[in-house]
Each structure stands twice: as C-alpha cells, then as structure tokens.
mmCIF file of C-alpha atoms in Angstrom:
data_model
loop_
_atom_site.group_PDB
_atom_site.id
_atom_site.type_symbol
_atom_site.label_atom_id
_atom_site.label_comp_id
_atom_site.label_asym_id
_atom_site.label_seq_id
_atom_site.Cartn_x
_atom_site.Cartn_y
_atom_site.Cartn_z
ATOM 1 C CA UNK A 1 85.518 84.226 101.682
ATOM 2 C CA UNK A 2 86.091 87.332 103.400
ATOM 3 C CA UNK A 3 89.552 88.658 103.130
ATOM 4 C CA UNK A 4 91.823 91.054 103.733
ATOM 5 C CA UNK A 5 95.118 90.553 102.409
ATOM 6 C CA UNK A 6 98.302 93.335 102.849
ATOM 7 C CA UNK A 7 101.098 94.295 100.497
ATOM 8 C CA UNK A 8 103.766 96.565 99.812
ATOM 9 C CA UNK A 9 105.787 95.617 103.221
ATOM 10 C CA UNK A 10 109.681 95.400 103.015
ATOM 11 C CA UNK A 11 113.083 97.314 104.382
ATOM 12 C CA UNK A 12 113.193 100.956 102.902
ATOM 13 C CA UNK A 13 115.674 103.775 104.049
ATOM 14 C CA UNK A 14 114.880 106.243 106.351
ATOM 15 C CA UNK A 15 113.628 109.407 104.793
ATOM 16 C CA UNK A 16 112.200 107.347 102.245
ATOM 17 C CA UNK A 17 108.437 106.047 100.785
ATOM 18 C CA UNK A 18 106.612 103.011 100.677
ATOM 19 C CA UNK A 19 102.838 102.123 99.794
ATOM 20 C CA UNK A 20 100.786 99.964 101.499
ATOM 21 C CA UNK A 21 97.964 98.014 99.900
ATOM 22 C CA UNK A 22 94.962 96.091 101.334
ATOM 23 C CA UNK A 23 92.907 94.173 99.060
ATOM 24 C CA UNK A 24 88.967 93.423 100.092
ATOM 25 C CA UNK A 25 87.236 90.530 99.174
ATOM 26 C CA UNK A 26 84.490 88.745 100.421
ATOM 27 C CA UNK A 27 82.260 91.749 101.444
ATOM 28 C CA UNK A 28 80.915 94.684 100.395
ATOM 29 C CA UNK A 29 84.156 97.153 100.422
ATOM 30 C CA UNK A 30 82.206 100.354 99.650
ATOM 31 C CA UNK A 31 79.958 99.742 102.892
ATOM 32 C CA UNK A 32 82.420 100.449 105.493
ATOM 33 C CA UNK A 33 85.364 102.583 106.636
ATOM 34 C CA UNK A 34 88.924 100.945 107.117
ATOM 35 C CA UNK A 35 91.567 101.601 109.264
ATOM 36 C CA UNK A 36 95.320 100.546 109.499
ATOM 37 C CA UNK A 37 96.581 99.599 112.702
ATOM 38 C CA UNK A 38 100.417 98.771 113.382
ATOM 39 C CA UNK A 39 102.617 96.843 115.867
ATOM 40 C CA UNK A 40 106.322 97.739 116.480
ATOM 41 C CA UNK A 41 108.440 94.206 117.490
ATOM 42 C CA UNK A 42 107.444 92.866 120.594
ATOM 43 C CA UNK A 43 105.190 95.829 121.654
ATOM 44 C CA UNK A 44 101.770 96.904 121.686
ATOM 45 C CA UNK A 45 98.984 97.884 119.139
ATOM 46 C CA UNK A 46 98.683 101.802 117.559
ATOM 47 C CA UNK A 47 95.928 102.827 115.844
ATOM 48 C CA UNK A 48 97.706 105.252 112.365
ATOM 49 C CA UNK A 49 94.840 105.987 110.607
ATOM 50 C CA UNK A 50 91.058 105.663 109.335
ATOM 51 C CA UNK A 51 88.901 106.430 106.523
ATOM 52 C CA UNK A 52 85.466 106.850 105.967
ATOM 53 C CA UNK A 53 83.382 104.462 103.698
ATOM 54 C CA UNK A 54 83.027 107.816 101.507
ATOM 55 C CA UNK A 55 86.665 108.413 101.164
ATOM 56 C CA UNK A 56 85.896 111.682 102.344
ATOM 57 C CA UNK A 57 86.715 111.703 106.041
ATOM 58 C CA UNK A 58 90.070 110.738 107.174
ATOM 59 C CA UNK A 59 91.941 110.986 110.559
ATOM 60 C CA UNK A 60 95.473 110.415 111.226
ATOM 61 C CA UNK A 61 97.549 109.331 114.939
ATOM 62 C CA UNK A 62 99.937 112.316 115.788
ATOM 63 C CA UNK A 63 102.720 110.056 115.199
ATOM 64 C CA UNK A 64 101.607 110.248 111.587
ATOM 65 C CA UNK A 65 99.928 113.175 110.936
ATOM 66 C CA UNK A 66 101.380 114.737 107.756
ATOM 67 C CA UNK A 67 103.771 111.650 106.365
ATOM 68 C CA UNK A 68 100.629 109.216 105.669
ATOM 69 C CA UNK A 69 97.824 109.586 103.829
ATOM 70 C CA UNK A 70 95.264 106.965 103.851
ATOM 71 C CA UNK A 71 92.949 106.148 100.541
ATOM 72 C CA UNK A 72 90.619 104.010 99.111
ATOM 73 C CA UNK A 73 90.160 102.781 95.696
ATOM 74 C CA UNK A 74 86.584 101.255 95.706
ATOM 75 C CA UNK A 75 86.561 100.073 92.011
ATOM 76 C CA UNK A 76 89.546 97.548 92.994
ATOM 77 C CA UNK A 77 88.392 97.196 96.548
ATOM 78 C CA UNK A 78 91.309 98.548 97.941
ATOM 79 C CA UNK A 79 92.707 100.621 100.727
ATOM 80 C CA UNK A 80 96.361 102.104 100.684
ATOM 81 C CA UNK A 81 98.390 103.642 103.295
ATOM 82 C CA UNK A 82 101.099 106.155 101.610
ATOM 83 C CA UNK A 83 104.062 106.552 103.897
ATOM 84 C CA UNK A 84 106.929 109.188 103.253
ATOM 85 C CA UNK A 85 109.572 110.435 105.282
ATOM 86 C CA UNK A 86 109.535 107.338 106.900
ATOM 87 C CA UNK A 87 111.423 107.006 110.393
ATOM 88 C CA UNK A 88 113.285 103.862 112.207
ATOM 89 C CA UNK A 89 110.389 104.218 114.365
ATOM 90 C CA UNK A 90 107.797 103.753 112.129
ATOM 91 C CA UNK A 91 109.238 100.190 112.048
ATOM 92 C CA UNK A 92 106.502 97.706 112.287
ATOM 93 C CA UNK A 93 103.717 95.092 111.233
ATOM 94 C CA UNK A 94 100.843 96.655 109.504
ATOM 95 C CA UNK A 95 97.377 95.662 109.421
ATOM 96 C CA UNK A 96 94.734 97.496 108.116
ATOM 97 C CA UNK A 97 91.268 96.311 109.396
ATOM 98 C CA UNK A 98 87.202 97.063 108.945
ATOM 99 C CA UNK A 99 85.072 99.229 110.477
ATOM 100 C CA UNK A 100 85.927 98.091 114.359
ATOM 101 C CA UNK A 101 82.428 95.678 114.566
ATOM 102 C CA UNK A 102 82.730 93.968 111.586
ATOM 103 C CA UNK A 103 86.341 92.203 113.204
ATOM 104 C CA UNK A 104 87.761 92.264 109.446
ATOM 105 C CA UNK A 105 91.286 92.440 109.905
ATOM 106 C CA UNK A 106 94.169 91.101 107.753
ATOM 107 C CA UNK A 107 97.513 89.029 108.354
ATOM 108 C CA UNK A 108 99.837 92.242 108.321
ATOM 109 C CA UNK A 109 102.502 93.272 106.281
ATOM 110 C CA UNK A 110 105.938 94.189 107.610
ATOM 111 C CA UNK A 111 108.173 97.231 107.295
ATOM 112 C CA UNK A 112 111.379 97.957 108.367
ATOM 113 C CA UNK A 113 112.869 101.400 108.003
ATOM 114 C CA UNK A 114 116.555 100.887 108.715
ATOM 115 C CA UNK A 115 119.974 101.940 106.826
ATOM 116 C CA UNK B 1 93.707 112.474 123.072
ATOM 117 C CA UNK B 2 92.113 109.449 125.264
ATOM 118 C CA UNK B 3 94.859 107.451 127.101
ATOM 119 C CA UNK B 4 93.310 104.019 127.917
ATOM 120 C CA UNK B 5 95.101 102.298 130.943
ATOM 121 C CA UNK B 6 94.854 98.426 130.656
ATOM 122 C CA UNK B 7 95.153 96.597 134.487
ATOM 123 C CA UNK B 8 96.634 94.792 135.845
ATOM 124 C CA UNK B 9 99.643 94.524 133.655
ATOM 125 C CA UNK B 10 99.331 90.495 133.885
ATOM 126 C CA UNK B 11 97.404 88.710 135.152
ATOM 127 C CA UNK B 12 98.253 84.887 136.176
ATOM 128 C CA UNK B 13 95.159 82.533 136.395
ATOM 129 C CA UNK B 14 94.422 78.737 135.916
ATOM 130 C CA UNK B 15 92.146 77.388 133.127
ATOM 131 C CA UNK B 16 88.338 77.201 135.068
ATOM 132 C CA UNK B 17 88.806 79.967 137.479
ATOM 133 C CA UNK B 18 87.097 83.615 136.099
ATOM 134 C CA UNK B 19 89.209 86.630 134.579
ATOM 135 C CA UNK B 20 88.482 89.909 135.200
ATOM 136 C CA UNK B 21 89.998 92.838 132.770
ATOM 137 C CA UNK B 22 90.182 96.606 133.571
ATOM 138 C CA UNK B 23 90.271 99.528 130.906
ATOM 139 C CA UNK B 24 90.005 103.041 132.103
ATOM 140 C CA UNK B 25 90.262 105.934 129.951
ATOM 141 C CA UNK B 26 91.414 109.624 130.679
ATOM 142 C CA UNK B 27 88.029 111.270 129.080
ATOM 143 C CA UNK B 28 84.406 109.907 128.877
ATOM 144 C CA UNK B 29 84.659 107.276 126.053
ATOM 145 C CA UNK B 30 81.744 108.538 123.301
ATOM 146 C CA UNK B 31 78.603 106.754 122.560
ATOM 147 C CA UNK B 32 80.854 103.303 124.621
ATOM 148 C CA UNK B 33 83.062 102.893 121.433
ATOM 149 C CA UNK B 34 84.964 100.799 123.222
ATOM 150 C CA UNK B 35 85.935 97.386 121.387
ATOM 151 C CA UNK B 36 87.669 94.386 122.942
ATOM 152 C CA UNK B 37 90.869 92.463 121.405
ATOM 153 C CA UNK B 38 92.491 89.035 121.910
ATOM 154 C CA UNK B 39 95.985 88.818 119.943
ATOM 155 C CA UNK B 40 98.436 85.368 120.479
ATOM 156 C CA UNK B 41 101.647 85.606 119.298
ATOM 157 C CA UNK B 42 102.045 86.086 115.274
ATOM 158 C CA UNK B 43 98.279 86.364 114.988
ATOM 159 C CA UNK B 44 96.495 89.972 114.020
ATOM 160 C CA UNK B 45 94.333 90.668 116.423
ATOM 161 C CA UNK B 46 91.182 88.518 117.080
ATOM 162 C CA UNK B 47 87.706 91.404 117.847
ATOM 163 C CA UNK B 48 85.780 90.158 120.928
ATOM 164 C CA UNK B 49 83.554 92.698 122.262
ATOM 165 C CA UNK B 50 82.134 96.234 120.319
ATOM 166 C CA UNK B 51 80.251 98.840 122.021
ATOM 167 C CA UNK B 52 81.324 98.072 125.104
ATOM 168 C CA UNK B 53 79.211 94.689 125.273
ATOM 169 C CA UNK B 54 78.092 93.529 122.086
ATOM 170 C CA UNK B 55 79.780 89.794 121.398
ATOM 171 C CA UNK B 56 81.488 89.461 117.742
ATOM 172 C CA UNK B 57 80.644 86.980 115.652
ATOM 173 C CA UNK B 58 81.813 83.879 116.694
ATOM 174 C CA UNK B 59 83.075 84.816 120.418
ATOM 175 C CA UNK B 60 81.680 82.198 122.998
ATOM 176 C CA UNK B 61 79.508 83.418 125.480
ATOM 177 C CA UNK B 62 81.631 83.083 128.219
ATOM 178 C CA UNK B 63 83.052 86.224 127.266
ATOM 179 C CA UNK B 64 80.752 89.338 128.146
ATOM 180 C CA UNK B 65 82.061 93.044 128.184
ATOM 181 C CA UNK B 66 80.596 95.857 130.518
ATOM 182 C CA UNK B 67 81.324 99.257 131.322
ATOM 183 C CA UNK B 68 80.360 102.731 130.285
ATOM 184 C CA UNK B 69 82.310 106.526 130.496
ATOM 185 C CA UNK B 70 85.361 105.904 131.990
ATOM 186 C CA UNK B 71 85.642 102.375 133.074
ATOM 187 C CA UNK B 72 85.312 99.196 131.154
ATOM 188 C CA UNK B 73 85.437 95.469 132.162
ATOM 189 C CA UNK B 74 86.473 92.263 130.140
ATOM 190 C CA UNK B 75 85.346 89.217 132.162
ATOM 191 C CA UNK B 76 86.205 86.186 131.244
ATOM 192 C CA UNK B 77 83.666 83.745 133.162
ATOM 193 C CA UNK B 78 85.930 80.479 133.229
ATOM 194 C CA UNK B 79 88.892 80.139 131.344
ATOM 195 C CA UNK B 80 89.813 77.331 128.313
ATOM 196 C CA UNK B 81 93.419 76.779 127.976
ATOM 197 C CA UNK B 82 92.930 78.502 124.148
ATOM 198 C CA UNK B 83 91.782 81.892 126.459
ATOM 199 C CA UNK B 84 95.568 82.329 127.187
ATOM 200 C CA UNK B 85 96.940 85.562 125.179
ATOM 201 C CA UNK B 86 97.337 89.355 124.757
ATOM 202 C CA UNK B 87 94.490 91.579 125.516
ATOM 203 C CA UNK B 88 94.273 95.028 124.500
ATOM 204 C CA UNK B 89 90.927 97.992 124.770
ATOM 205 C CA UNK B 90 90.105 100.413 122.022
ATOM 206 C CA UNK B 91 88.201 103.547 122.152
ATOM 207 C CA UNK B 92 86.945 104.382 118.794
ATOM 208 C CA UNK B 93 84.562 107.381 119.796
ATOM 209 C CA UNK B 94 87.220 109.740 119.349
ATOM 210 C CA UNK B 95 90.257 110.611 117.371
ATOM 211 C CA UNK B 96 92.820 109.430 117.080
ATOM 212 C CA UNK B 97 91.103 105.771 118.024
ATOM 213 C CA UNK B 98 93.399 104.695 121.251
ATOM 214 C CA UNK B 99 94.768 101.295 122.434
ATOM 215 C CA UNK B 100 95.850 100.392 125.815
ATOM 216 C CA UNK B 101 98.918 99.228 126.696
ATOM 217 C CA UNK B 102 97.923 95.295 126.797
ATOM 218 C CA UNK B 103 96.807 92.933 129.934
ATOM 219 C CA UNK B 104 99.063 89.874 129.065
ATOM 220 C CA UNK B 105 96.633 86.806 130.447
ATOM 221 C CA UNK B 106 99.405 83.589 131.238
ATOM 222 C CA UNK B 107 98.277 80.285 132.893
ATOM 223 C CA UNK B 108 99.795 79.757 136.718
#
C-alpha cells in the first residue's frame, strides 16, 4: 500500500534546529522527485522545497533558503528536511509530497516554534 | 516568482449546481504545469488535476481543468455534498512552485 509518513515534528525554541523525515513505501521511491509543503495554522499552502529524483537538483522557497536543506536516502526510501535557525513563522504542519502528478502526500507533521 | 491569484475567495453554491473556480498567474505558466487540489479540514490536500487538465487517478469526471498561459479554470459540473472544501491551484513549471491563496467552496 502506497504511503508517505512524516515524523520528527514537535515544539522547538526559536533559533534551534529540527530534522523532519518522510518514509515512503509501496512504490519505487527512486523514480520520483519529492517536495515539502507547509501550512501555518488556519492559513493556505506554502511550497517549501523540492529535490530531484537523482538528488542533484534542489530548489527552495525564498522564505527558507539558506536555513533549510532537503535530502534523500534512496537506500532507506526516506526524504528529509533539515531546518536550522527556526523562527516563529516556521510554525506549520509540514507535508511531504511526491512528484506533482503522482498525487502522493503524507498526512503531515506539526512543527511549533515557540519559547 | 509567479504569483497565483484565485477567485472568488469564497463561493456559495448548492448541491447539483455548477462551480467555476479561477486561477490567474502573474506570468505564463511553463508547459501548463498547473495543478488543482482539494483540502478538507484536518486532511492533507488531494490532487485533482495536473498538467492543467489531466484528472488524477480516482477523481470523478465531474471535475475538469482547463486553461493555459496565465488563465486556468477548475470546473465541477454538478456539485455533490462531499465536494465542499477549500481548493488550491499550484504552478510547478518555475521555481518557486507557488500556490494560490485558495477558494473556499461552501454550501449555500
């Protein structure tokens, strides 16, 4: 059964770091690019980052560039988002999603940045 | 950055009626790389349409997408009770892959 399962969310103080994981199963992970998308409480969707199927190409939203890093471990079928220098405005549910046309989305993990 | 503007912000209709949602881009969307999503409270977004007009797997044919360049439309031909939700468009032709602000489709 096709699944994307995020983990690693929680409460973190401003300025600290957090790493999110997204475990994939039920499909060929290496075929696809993957995205991170976030949604602040009560707000709309915001695209965060993408990594290509070969891991060589990465793009980021202006709001996170230089602070967040996206990576993948094809041996573990896992996508990561390393978030550094966290700010209150990074508080959101973070979703991992497969290449757009696949429609593969996880259920999200909540990150709360607060002192 | 390509800015996507969705209209209307809120659409109030009754089951059985036709819904037309608009997504306008600030510049041309490359290769019609435009997707539509439906999101219900507490759930992840669900892909409805990609490539501006290709229905995703399992999406009923009452949902259709059209448009190119800077103007795109999602049409729901005959609303069912389960269709009421928030809808987002996203362009994925040019990084950053921006979303529109959403259209809330509510029961009249």
